[in-house]
CSV table of C-alpha atoms in Angstrom, one decimal:
chain,number,residue,atom,x,y,z
C,262,UNK,CA,200.2,40.6,18.6
C,263,UNK,CA,203.2,39.1,16.8
C,264,UNK,CA,201.3,35.9,16.2
C,265,UNK,CA,198.4,37.9,14.8
C,266,UNK,CA,200.6,39.8,12.4
C,267,UNK,CA,202.3,36.6,11.3
C,268,UNK,CA,198.9,35.0,10.7
C,269,UNK,CA,197.7,37.8,8.5
C,270,UNK,CA,200.9,38.0,6.5
C,271,UNK,CA,200.8,34.2,5.9
C,272,UNK,CA,197.2,34.0,4.8
C,273,UNK,CA,195.1,36.9,3.4
C,274,UNK,CA,191.9,34.9,4.2
C,275,UNK,CA,192.6,34.7,8.0
C,276,UNK,CA,192.3,37.2,10.8
C,277,UNK,CA,195.2,35.5,12.5
C,278,UNK,CA,193.2,34.5,15.6
C,279,UNK,CA,194.9,31.1,16.0
C,280,UNK,CA,198.0,31.6,18.2
C,281,UNK,CA,201.3,30.0,17.5
C,282,UNK,CA,201.1,27.9,20.7
C,283,UNK,CA,197.7,26.5,19.6
C,284,UNK,CA,198.8,25.6,16.0
C,285,UNK,CA,199.8,22.0,16.8
C,286,UNK,CA,196.5,21.1,18.4
C,287,UNK,CA,194.5,22.7,15.6
C,288,UNK,CA,196.6,21.0,12.9
C,289,UNK,CA,196.1,17.6,14.6
C,290,UNK,CA,192.3,18.1,14.5
C,291,UNK,CA,192.5,18.9,10.8
C,292,UNK,CA,194.7,15.9,10.1
C,293,UNK,CA,192.3,13.7,11.9
C,294,UNK,CA,189.3,14.7,9.8
C,295,UNK,CA,191.4,14.6,6.6
C,296,UNK,CA,192.3,10.9,7.4
C,297,UNK,CA,188.7,10.1,8.1
C,298,UNK,CA,187.6,11.6,4.8
C,299,UNK,CA,190.5,9.8,2.9
C,300,UNK,CA,192.5,12.8,1.8
C,301,UNK,CA,196.0,12.3,0.7
C,302,UNK,CA,199.0,14.6,0.7
C,303,UNK,CA,198.6,17.5,-1.7
C,304,UNK,CA,194.8,17.1,-1.9
C,305,UNK,CA,193.1,19.7,0.3
C,306,UNK,CA,190.0,19.1,2.3
C,307,UNK,CA,187.4,21.2,0.5
C,308,UNK,CA,184.7,22.8,2.5
C,309,UNK,CA,182.0,25.1,1.1
C,310,UNK,CA,179.2,27.0,2.9
C,311,UNK,CA,176.2,27.3,0.6
C,312,UNK,CA,174.4,30.5,1.6
C,313,UNK,CA,175.7,33.7,3.1
C,314,UNK,CA,173.3,34.6,5.8
C,315,UNK,CA,174.5,35.6,9.2
C,316,UNK,CA,175.0,32.0,10.6
C,317,UNK,CA,176.4,30.6,7.3
C,318,UNK,CA,178.9,33.4,7.0
C,319,UNK,CA,180.0,33.2,10.6
C,320,UNK,CA,180.4,29.4,10.4
C,321,UNK,CA,182.6,29.8,7.3
C,322,UNK,CA,184.6,32.6,9.0
C,323,UNK,CA,185.1,30.5,12.1
C,324,UNK,CA,186.6,27.7,10.0
C,325,UNK,CA,188.7,30.2,8.1
C,326,UNK,CA,190.0,31.8,11.3
C,327,UNK,CA,190.9,28.4,12.8
C,328,UNK,CA,192.2,26.4,9.8
C,329,UNK,CA,192.8,28.9,7.0
C,330,UNK,CA,196.5,29.1,7.7
C,331,UNK,CA,196.9,25.5,6.6
C,332,UNK,CA,196.4,26.3,2.9
C,333,UNK,CA,198.0,23.1,1.6
C,334,UNK,CA,195.6,21.0,3.7
C,335,UNK,CA,192.2,22.8,3.6
C,336,UNK,CA,190.2,25.0,1.3
C,337,UNK,CA,187.3,27.0,2.7
C,338,UNK,CA,184.9,28.9,0.5
C,339,UNK,CA,181.4,30.4,0.6
C,340,UNK,CA,178.8,30.6,-2.1
C,341,UNK,CA,176.3,33.3,-2.5
C,342,UNK,CA,174.3,34.6,-5.4
C,343,UNK,CA,175.8,37.4,-7.4
C,344,UNK,CA,174.2,40.7,-8.2
C,345,UNK,CA,172.5,41.8,-5.0
C,346,UNK,CA,173.2,45.5,-4.6
C,347,UNK,CA,174.0,47.2,-1.3
C,348,UNK,CA,171.7,50.2,-0.9
C,349,UNK,CA,173.3,53.6,-0.2
C,350,UNK,CA,172.2,53.7,3.4
C,351,UNK,CA,173.8,50.4,4.2
C,352,UNK,CA,177.0,51.6,2.3
C,353,UNK,CA,177.1,54.7,4.5
C,354,UNK,CA,176.8,52.5,7.6
C,355,UNK,CA,179.5,50.2,6.4
C,356,UNK,CA,181.8,53.1,6.0
C,357,UNK,CA,181.1,54.1,9.6
C,358,UNK,CA,181.8,50.6,10.9
C,359,UNK,CA,185.1,50.4,8.9
C,360,UNK,CA,186.3,53.7,10.2
C,361,UNK,CA,185.5,52.8,13.8
C,362,UNK,CA,187.7,49.7,13.7
C,363,UNK,CA,191.3,50.4,13.2
C,364,UNK,CA,192.1,46.8,12.4
C,365,UNK,CA,189.5,46.6,9.7
C,366,UNK,CA,190.5,50.0,8.3
C,367,UNK,CA,194.2,48.9,8.0
C,368,UNK,CA,193.2,45.6,6.5
C,369,UNK,CA,191.2,47.2,3.7
C,370,UNK,CA,193.9,49.8,3.0
C,371,UNK,CA,196.4,47.0,2.8
C,372,UNK,CA,194.2,45.1,0.4
C,373,UNK,CA,193.6,48.2,-1.7
C,374,UNK,CA,189.8,47.9,-1.0
C,375,UNK,CA,189.2,51.0,1.1
C,376,UNK,CA,188.6,53.4,-1.7
C,377,UNK,CA,185.5,51.6,-3.0
C,378,UNK,CA,183.7,52.1,0.4
C,379,UNK,CA,184.5,55.8,0.2
C,380,UNK,CA,183.1,56.0,-3.3
C,381,UNK,CA,180.0,54.0,-2.3
C,382,UNK,CA,179.3,56.3,0.6
C,383,UNK,CA,179.4,59.3,-1.7
C,384,UNK,CA,177.1,57.5,-4.2
C,385,UNK,CA,179.8,57.3,-6.9
C,386,UNK,CA,179.6,53.5,-7.1
C,387,UNK,CA,177.4,50.5,-6.2
C,388,UNK,CA,178.6,47.8,-3.9
C,389,UNK,CA,177.4,44.2,-4.1
C,390,UNK,CA,176.8,41.7,-1.4
C,391,UNK,CA,179.2,39.1,-2.8
C,392,UNK,CA,181.8,41.8,-3.2
C,393,UNK,CA,181.7,43.0,0.4
C,394,UNK,CA,181.6,39.4,1.7
C,395,UNK,CA,185.1,39.0,0.2
C,396,UNK,CA,186.2,41.8,2.5
C,397,UNK,CA,184.5,40.2,5.5
C,398,UNK,CA,181.1,41.9,5.6
C,399,UNK,CA,177.9,39.9,5.8
C,400,UNK,CA,174.9,42.0,4.5
C,401,UNK,CA,172.7,40.6,7.3
C,402,UNK,CA,175.2,41.5,10.0
C,403,UNK,CA,177.0,44.7,9.0
C,404,UNK,CA,178.1,45.6,12.5
C,405,UNK,CA,180.2,42.5,12.9
C,406,UNK,CA,183.2,42.5,10.5
C,407,UNK,CA,184.4,39.0,9.7
C,408,UNK,CA,187.7,37.8,8.3
C,409,UNK,CA,188.0,38.0,4.5
C,410,UNK,CA,186.4,35.0,2.8
C,411,UNK,CA,186.9,33.2,-0.5
C,412,UNK,CA,183.5,33.9,-2.2
C,413,UNK,CA,182.3,31.9,-5.2
C,414,UNK,CA,179.2,33.0,-7.1
C,415,UNK,CA,179.0,30.0,-9.5
C,416,UNK,CA,177.2,27.2,-7.7
C,417,UNK,CA,178.6,24.4,-9.8
C,418,UNK,CA,182.2,25.6,-9.2
C,419,UNK,CA,181.5,25.9,-5.5
C,420,UNK,CA,180.1,22.4,-4.9
C,421,UNK,CA,181.1,19.9,-7.6
C,422,UNK,CA,184.2,18.6,-5.7
C,423,UNK,CA,183.4,19.7,-2.2
C,424,UNK,CA,184.1,17.1,0.6
C,425,UNK,CA,181.9,19.0,3.2
C,426,UNK,CA,179.0,21.2,2.2
C,427,UNK,CA,177.5,23.4,4.9
C,428,UNK,CA,173.9,24.3,4.3
C,429,UNK,CA,173.5,28.0,5.4
C,430,UNK,CA,170.3,28.5,3.4
C,431,UNK,CA,166.9,29.2,4.9
C,432,UNK,CA,164.7,26.2,5.0
C,433,UNK,CA,162.4,27.8,2.4
C,434,UNK,CA,165.3,27.8,-0.2
C,435,UNK,CA,167.0,24.6,0.8
C,436,UNK,CA,165.2,22.2,-1.5
C,437,UNK,CA,165.4,24.4,-4.6
C,438,UNK,CA,169.2,25.0,-4.3
C,439,UNK,CA,170.1,21.4,-3.5
C,440,UNK,CA,168.0,20.1,-6.4
C,441,UNK,CA,170.3,22.3,-8.6
C,442,UNK,CA,173.4,21.0,-6.7
C,443,UNK,CA,172.3,17.4,-7.4
C,444,UNK,CA,172.8,18.0,-11.1
C,445,UNK,CA,176.5,18.6,-10.5
C,446,UNK,CA,176.9,15.5,-8.4
C,447,UNK,CA,175.6,12.9,-10.9
C,448,UNK,CA,179.1,11.7,-11.7
C,449,UNK,CA,180.6,11.9,-8.2
C,450,UNK,CA,182.4,8.8,-7.0
C,451,UNK,CA,182.6,9.9,-3.3
C,452,UNK,CA,179.6,10.9,-1.2
C,453,UNK,CA,180.0,14.4,0.4
C,454,UNK,CA,179.3,15.2,4.0
C,455,UNK,CA,176.6,17.8,4.5
C,456,UNK,CA,176.2,19.9,7.7
C,457,UNK,CA,172.9,21.8,7.8
C,458,UNK,CA,172.5,24.9,9.9
C,459,UNK,CA,169.0,25.6,8.7
C,460,UNK,CA,166.1,25.8,11.2
C,461,UNK,CA,162.6,25.5,9.8
C,462,UNK,CA,160.2,22.9,8.4
C,463,UNK,CA,157.9,22.1,5.6
C,464,UNK,CA,154.5,20.4,6.1
C,465,UNK,CA,153.5,17.4,4.0
C,466,UNK,CA,149.9,16.1,4.3
C,467,UNK,CA,150.1,13.0,2.1
C,468,UNK,CA,150.1,10.1,2.5
C,469,UNK,CA,149.9,11.0,6.2
C,470,UNK,CA,150.6,14.4,7.8
C,471,UNK,CA,154.3,14.7,8.5
C,472,UNK,CA,157.2,17.2,8.9
C,473,UNK,CA,160.0,17.6,6.3
C,474,UNK,CA,163.1,19.1,7.8
C,475,UNK,CA,166.0,20.7,5.8
C,476,UNK,CA,168.2,17.6,6.2
C,477,UNK,CA,165.3,15.5,4.7
C,478,UNK,CA,164.9,18.0,1.9
C,479,UNK,CA,168.6,17.6,1.1
C,480,UNK,CA,168.3,13.8,1.2
C,481,UNK,CA,165.3,13.9,-1.2
C,482,UNK,CA,166.9,16.5,-3.5
C,483,UNK,CA,170.3,14.9,-3.8
C,484,UNK,CA,170.1,11.2,-2.9
C,485,UNK,CA,172.9,11.7,-0.4
C,486,UNK,CA,172.2,9.1,2.4
C,487,UNK,CA,171.0,10.4,5.7
C,488,UNK,CA,174.1,9.0,7.5
C,489,UNK,CA,176.1,11.7,5.6
C,490,UNK,CA,173.7,14.6,6.5
C,491,UNK,CA,174.0,16.2,9.9
C,492,UNK,CA,172.3,19.1,11.7
C,493,UNK,CA,174.2,21.7,13.8
C,494,UNK,CA,172.2,24.0,16.0
C,495,UNK,CA,171.9,25.5,19.5
C,496,UNK,CA,171.1,28.5,21.6
C,497,UNK,CA,173.4,31.0,19.8
C,498,UNK,CA,173.6,34.4,18.1
C,499,UNK,CA,175.9,34.5,15.1
C,500,UNK,CA,177.6,37.8,15.8
C,501,UNK,CA,178.2,36.9,19.4
C,502,UNK,CA,179.8,33.7,18.5
C,503,UNK,CA,182.2,35.4,16.1
C,504,UNK,CA,183.0,37.9,18.8
C,505,UNK,CA,184.1,35.0,20.9
C,506,UNK,CA,181.3,35.1,23.5
C,507,UNK,CA,180.8,31.7,25.0
C,508,UNK,CA,178.3,29.6,23.1
C,509,UNK,CA,177.4,25.9,22.5
C,510,UNK,CA,175.7,23.8,19.9
C,511,UNK,CA,174.9,20.2,19.1
C,512,UNK,CA,175.8,18.4,16.0
C,513,UNK,CA,173.3,15.7,15.4
C,514,UNK,CA,173.4,12.7,13.1
C,515,UNK,CA,175.0,9.4,12.5
C,516,UNK,CA,177.9,8.3,14.8
C,517,UNK,CA,180.1,7.7,11.7
C,518,UNK,CA,180.7,11.5,11.4
C,519,UNK,CA,179.2,13.4,14.3
C,520,UNK,CA,181.9,12.8,17.0
C,521,UNK,CA,184.7,13.6,14.6
C,522,UNK,CA,183.0,16.7,13.4
C,523,UNK,CA,182.2,17.8,16.9
C,524,UNK,CA,185.9,17.7,17.7
C,525,UNK,CA,186.8,19.4,14.5
C,526,UNK,CA,184.4,22.3,15.1
C,527,UNK,CA,184.9,22.7,18.8
C,528,UNK,CA,186.8,25.8,20.0
C,529,UNK,CA,187.5,27.3,23.4
C,530,UNK,CA,184.5,29.7,23.1
C,531,UNK,CA,182.3,27.5,21.0
C,532,UNK,CA,181.6,24.1,22.6
C,533,UNK,CA,180.1,21.5,20.2
C,534,UNK,CA,178.4,18.5,21.7
C,535,UNK,CA,177.2,15.5,19.6
C,536,UNK,CA,173.8,13.8,19.7
C,537,UNK,CA,172.2,11.0,17.7
C,538,UNK,CA,168.7,12.5,17.6
C,539,UNK,CA,168.9,14.5,14.4
C,540,UNK,CA,165.3,15.1,13.3
C,541,UNK,CA,163.8,16.0,16.7
C,542,UNK,CA,166.5,18.6,17.5
C,543,UNK,CA,166.1,20.0,14.0
C,544,UNK,CA,162.3,20.3,14.4
C,545,UNK,CA,162.7,22.0,17.8
C,546,UNK,CA,164.9,24.6,16.2
C,547,UNK,CA,162.0,25.6,14.0
C,548,UNK,CA,159.4,25.4,16.8
C,549,UNK,CA,161.1,27.9,19.1
C,550,UNK,CA,161.1,30.5,16.2
C,551,UNK,CA,157.2,30.3,16.1
C,552,UNK,CA,156.8,31.6,19.7
C,553,UNK,CA,159.7,34.1,19.5
C,554,UNK,CA,157.7,36.1,16.9
C,555,UNK,CA,154.6,36.2,19.2
C,556,UNK,CA,156.5,37.4,22.2
C,557,UNK,CA,157.0,41.0,21.0
C,558,UNK,CA,153.4,41.4,19.9
C,559,UNK,CA,152.4,41.2,23.5
C,560,UNK,CA,155.3,43.1,25.1
C,561,UNK,CA,155.0,46.2,22.9
C,562,UNK,CA,151.3,46.6,23.3
C,563,UNK,CA,151.7,46.4,27.1
C,564,UNK,CA,154.3,49.2,26.9
C,565,UNK,CA,151.7,51.5,25.3
C,566,UNK,CA,148.8,50.7,27.5
C,567,UNK,CA,149.1,52.7,30.7
C,568,UNK,CA,151.0,54.9,33.1
C,569,UNK,CA,154.8,54.4,33.4
C,570,UNK,CA,154.6,53.2,37.0
C,571,UNK,CA,152.1,50.6,36.2
C,572,UNK,CA,153.7,49.6,32.9
C,573,UNK,CA,156.8,48.2,34.4
C,574,UNK,CA,155.0,45.8,36.7
C,575,UNK,CA,152.4,44.7,34.1
C,576,UNK,CA,155.0,44.2,31.4
C,577,UNK,CA,157.1,41.9,33.5
C,578,UNK,CA,154.1,39.9,34.7
C,579,UNK,CA,152.6,39.6,31.3
C,580,UNK,CA,155.9,38.4,29.8
C,581,UNK,CA,155.9,35.6,32.3
C,582,UNK,CA,152.3,34.7,31.4
C,583,UNK,CA,153.1,34.6,27.7
C,584,UNK,CA,156.2,32.5,28.4
C,585,UNK,CA,154.1,30.1,30.5
C,586,UNK,CA,151.6,29.7,27.6
C,587,UNK,CA,154.1,29.3,24.8
C,588,UNK,CA,156.3,26.9,26.7
C,589,UNK,CA,153.3,24.8,27.6
C,590,UNK,CA,152.4,24.6,23.9
C,591,UNK,CA,155.9,23.7,22.9
C,592,UNK,CA,156.0,21.0,25.6
C,593,UNK,CA,152.6,19.7,24.3
C,594,UNK,CA,154.0,19.6,20.7
C,595,UNK,CA,157.1,17.8,21.7
C,596,UNK,CA,155.0,15.1,23.2
C,597,UNK,CA,153.5,14.6,19.8
C,598,UNK,CA,156.9,14.5,18.1
C,599,UNK,CA,159.2,12.7,20.5
C,600,UNK,CA,159.1,9.4,22.2
C,601,UNK,CA,161.2,10.8,25.0
C,602,UNK,CA,160.4,14.5,25.0
C,603,UNK,CA,162.0,15.2,28.4
C,604,UNK,CA,165.4,14.8,26.8
C,605,UNK,CA,164.6,17.9,24.7
C,606,UNK,CA,163.5,20.2,27.5
C,607,UNK,CA,166.9,21.8,28.2
C,608,UNK,CA,168.0,22.4,24.6
C,609,UNK,CA,164.6,23.7,23.5
C,610,UNK,CA,164.1,26.1,26.4
C,611,UNK,CA,167.7,27.4,26.1
C,612,UNK,CA,167.3,28.0,22.3
C,613,UNK,CA,163.9,29.7,23.0
C,614,UNK,CA,165.4,31.9,25.7
C,615,UNK,CA,168.3,33.3,23.5
C,616,UNK,CA,165.9,33.8,20.6
C,617,UNK,CA,163.5,35.8,22.7
C,618,UNK,CA,166.4,37.9,24.0
C,619,UNK,CA,168.2,38.7,20.7
C,620,UNK,CA,167.0,36.6,17.8
C,621,UNK,CA,165.8,37.9,14.4
C,622,UNK,CA,162.3,36.3,14.9
C,623,UNK,CA,161.8,38.2,18.1
C,624,UNK,CA,163.0,41.4,16.4
C,625,UNK,CA,160.5,40.7,13.6
C,626,UNK,CA,157.6,40.4,16.0
C,627,UNK,CA,158.7,43.7,17.7
C,628,UNK,CA,158.7,45.5,14.3
C,629,UNK,CA,155.2,44.1,13.5
C,630,UNK,CA,153.9,45.2,16.8
C,631,UNK,CA,155.3,48.7,16.4
C,632,UNK,CA,153.8,49.0,12.9
C,633,UNK,CA,157.2,49.4,11.3
C,634,UNK,CA,156.6,46.1,9.4
C,635,UNK,CA,153.5,44.5,8.1
C,636,UNK,CA,152.9,40.7,7.4
C,637,UNK,CA,152.2,41.5,3.7
C,638,UNK,CA,155.8,42.8,3.3
C,639,UNK,CA,156.9,39.2,3.4
C,640,UNK,CA,159.4,37.2,5.5
C,641,UNK,CA,162.7,38.2,3.8
C,642,UNK,CA,163.8,41.5,5.5
C,643,UNK,CA,166.6,43.7,4.3
C,644,UNK,CA,169.5,43.6,6.8
C,645,UNK,CA,168.1,40.6,8.6
C,646,UNK,CA,167.5,37.9,6.0
C,647,UNK,CA,164.8,35.3,6.1
C,648,UNK,CA,162.5,35.2,9.1
C,649,UNK,CA,162.1,31.5,9.5
C,650,UNK,CA,159.4,31.6,12.1
C,651,UNK,CA,156.8,32.8,9.6
C,652,UNK,CA,157.0,29.6,7.5
C,653,UNK,CA,157.2,27.5,10.6
C,654,UNK,CA,154.0,29.0,11.9
C,655,UNK,CA,152.2,28.0,8.7
C,656,UNK,CA,153.8,24.5,8.7
C,657,UNK,CA,153.0,23.6,12.3
C,658,UNK,CA,149.5,25.0,12.0
C,659,UNK,CA,148.7,22.9,8.9
C,660,UNK,CA,150.1,19.8,10.4
C,661,UNK,CA,148.4,20.1,13.8
C,662,UNK,CA,145.0,20.9,12.1
C,663,UNK,CA,144.7,17.4,10.7
C,664,UNK,CA,141.9,15.4,12.1
C,665,UNK,CA,143.9,12.2,11.7
C,666,UNK,CA,146.0,13.4,14.6
C,667,UNK,CA,143.0,14.1,16.9
C,668,UNK,CA,143.5,14.2,20.7
C,669,UNK,CA,140.9,14.2,23.5
C,670,UNK,CA,139.9,17.7,24.5
C,671,UNK,CA,140.1,17.9,28.3
C,672,UNK,CA,136.9,19.9,28.9
C,673,UNK,CA,134.7,19.0,26.0
C,674,UNK,CA,135.6,15.3,26.2
C,675,UNK,CA,135.7,14.9,22.4
C,676,UNK,CA,138.4,14.4,19.9
C,677,UNK,CA,139.9,17.6,18.4
C,678,UNK,CA,142.8,18.4,16.2
C,679,UNK,CA,145.9,19.2,18.3
C,680,UNK,CA,146.0,22.8,17.2
C,681,UNK,CA,142.8,23.4,19.2
C,682,UNK,CA,145.0,23.0,22.3
C,683,UNK,CA,147.5,25.5,21.0
C,684,UNK,CA,145.8,28.9,21.1
C,685,UNK,CA,149.0,31.0,20.7
C,686,UNK,CA,149.9,29.1,17.5
C,687,UNK,CA,146.4,29.5,16.2
C,688,UNK,CA,146.5,33.2,16.8
C,689,UNK,CA,149.9,33.7,15.2
C,690,UNK,CA,148.6,31.9,12.1
C,691,UNK,CA,145.6,34.3,11.9
C,692,UNK,CA,147.9,37.3,12.2
C,693,UNK,CA,150.8,36.2,10.0
C,694,UNK,CA,149.4,33.8,7.4
C,695,UNK,CA,145.6,34.2,6.9
C,696,UNK,CA,145.8,37.8,8.1
C,697,UNK,CA,142.3,37.8,9.4
C,698,UNK,CA,143.3,39.3,12.8
C,699,UNK,CA,145.5,42.2,13.9
C,700,UNK,CA,148.6,41.9,16.1
C,701,UNK,CA,146.5,42.9,19.1
C,702,UNK,CA,144.8,39.4,18.9
C,703,UNK,CA,147.8,38.1,21.0
C,704,UNK,CA,146.4,40.0,24.0
C,705,UNK,CA,143.0,38.5,23.5
C,706,UNK,CA,144.4,35.0,23.2
C,707,UNK,CA,146.2,35.4,26.5
C,708,UNK,CA,143.1,36.8,28.2
C,709,UNK,CA,140.6,34.3,26.8
C,710,UNK,CA,138.6,32.9,29.7
C,711,UNK,CA,138.4,29.5,28.0
C,712,UNK,CA,142.1,28.9,27.9
C,713,UNK,CA,143.4,26.1,30.0
C,714,UNK,CA,145.9,26.7,32.7
C,715,UNK,CA,149.3,26.1,31.0
C,716,UNK,CA,150.0,23.5,33.8
C,717,UNK,CA,146.9,21.5,32.7
C,718,UNK,CA,148.2,21.4,29.1
C,719,UNK,CA,151.5,20.0,30.3
C,720,UNK,CA,149.7,17.4,32.5
C,721,UNK,CA,147.5,16.4,29.6
C,722,UNK,CA,150.5,15.8,27.4
C,723,UNK,CA,152.3,13.8,30.1
C,724,UNK,CA,149.4,11.7,31.1
C,725,UNK,CA,148.3,10.6,27.6
C,726,UNK,CA,150.0,8.7,24.8
C,727,UNK,CA,150.2,11.5,22.3
C,728,UNK,CA,153.4,10.4,20.5
C,729,UNK,CA,152.9,10.3,16.7
C,730,UNK,CA,156.0,8.8,15.1
C,731,UNK,CA,154.4,9.4,11.7
C,732,UNK,CA,154.8,13.1,12.1
C,733,UNK,CA,158.5,12.7,11.7
C,734,UNK,CA,158.2,10.2,8.9
C,735,UNK,CA,158.8,7.2,11.1
C,736,UNK,CA,156.7,4.0,11.1
């Protein structure tokens, strides 16, 4: 407790989670990265997280908790757009969260910030997302108070001299924001390091069908070389990571930076491995979101379809059937994308598993199935942020519909577009994008007598040369 109080008194932007005994090891990691980046005494390492969704906010808060006490050596900030108001219902919930946590309540009182939450609850004032973020509340993750963060709402101010930029934006916003950032970097002498947390893809059909990932978007928008752009992802839930539940992730990219950054980011409860295969891991992060949405369409309808005694058995069995089909489609797609797809099996299935259990894409599918959301409401949901799986469904469907990628159909013995062997993906596209079918179509897709056994789809992928390096922009 003494160490915690000392940490809070020393630095208002830290929750004091780094113990006195651990300070030396933490400072050594910071000094090692500072040397690598070429920072001299009196020149802090500047890190900014661009985007304040759940993962981007937690990532910045983890760094602040760990390194924020060394204010002369590091500066950690987060950028988000100004002006987004917090609705009254959310303000009331915030007030309840604050009053249920004595540590948070005391912190706000000490910072003279408590009164504004009282007033917002009563409807006497409006709170804003950037304002509450300074007090440690992410609008997409209200129930998990973070440490206070240094928030910047001017993008130029946030990024112009940053040494490390963390991309916490959805893939659908990454290109636009980094094109704006590139205007502020025209006169830079040093090249920044960029760590992208974004999971999602764009589909490009010319000159050949290929996938554009967030790291590639950043490269195209800014001209920063790919060796300075890395991807961090893994089977994790942001709120659980901040609450120090065990998690792991991989940082993927050039060896020049990834091993040093893995060491810098690693914590006792958050293990960071490093891997050279950036693009494929990044694409897989988007792929699992596709099937997470579909899972809850099925599960909810089965819960409504019969007597309670029968429901339990049918629901469990049907979940396994859905999982068999979606994993077989993912395995099939990885054989198109990766030369050595077997190396991706563990990370992909682990990431899929945690997303099905507790991810926002699975939650979105559940809300659609219940009728509490509709596809025409869009994929940016209040309190949850961007549902990346929706754009991923569209992108994967468009890519895999191209005749130039044709594969041999196992029963019809004729060339077909790869999407014809992915009935779940096709159905999700018709529900979410073209909206020509209702959510119940997932049930029909699973019960279609023409579907191949999932095992056969895997055998097809493994016994034929399906690898298409052009899909990832490779020769």
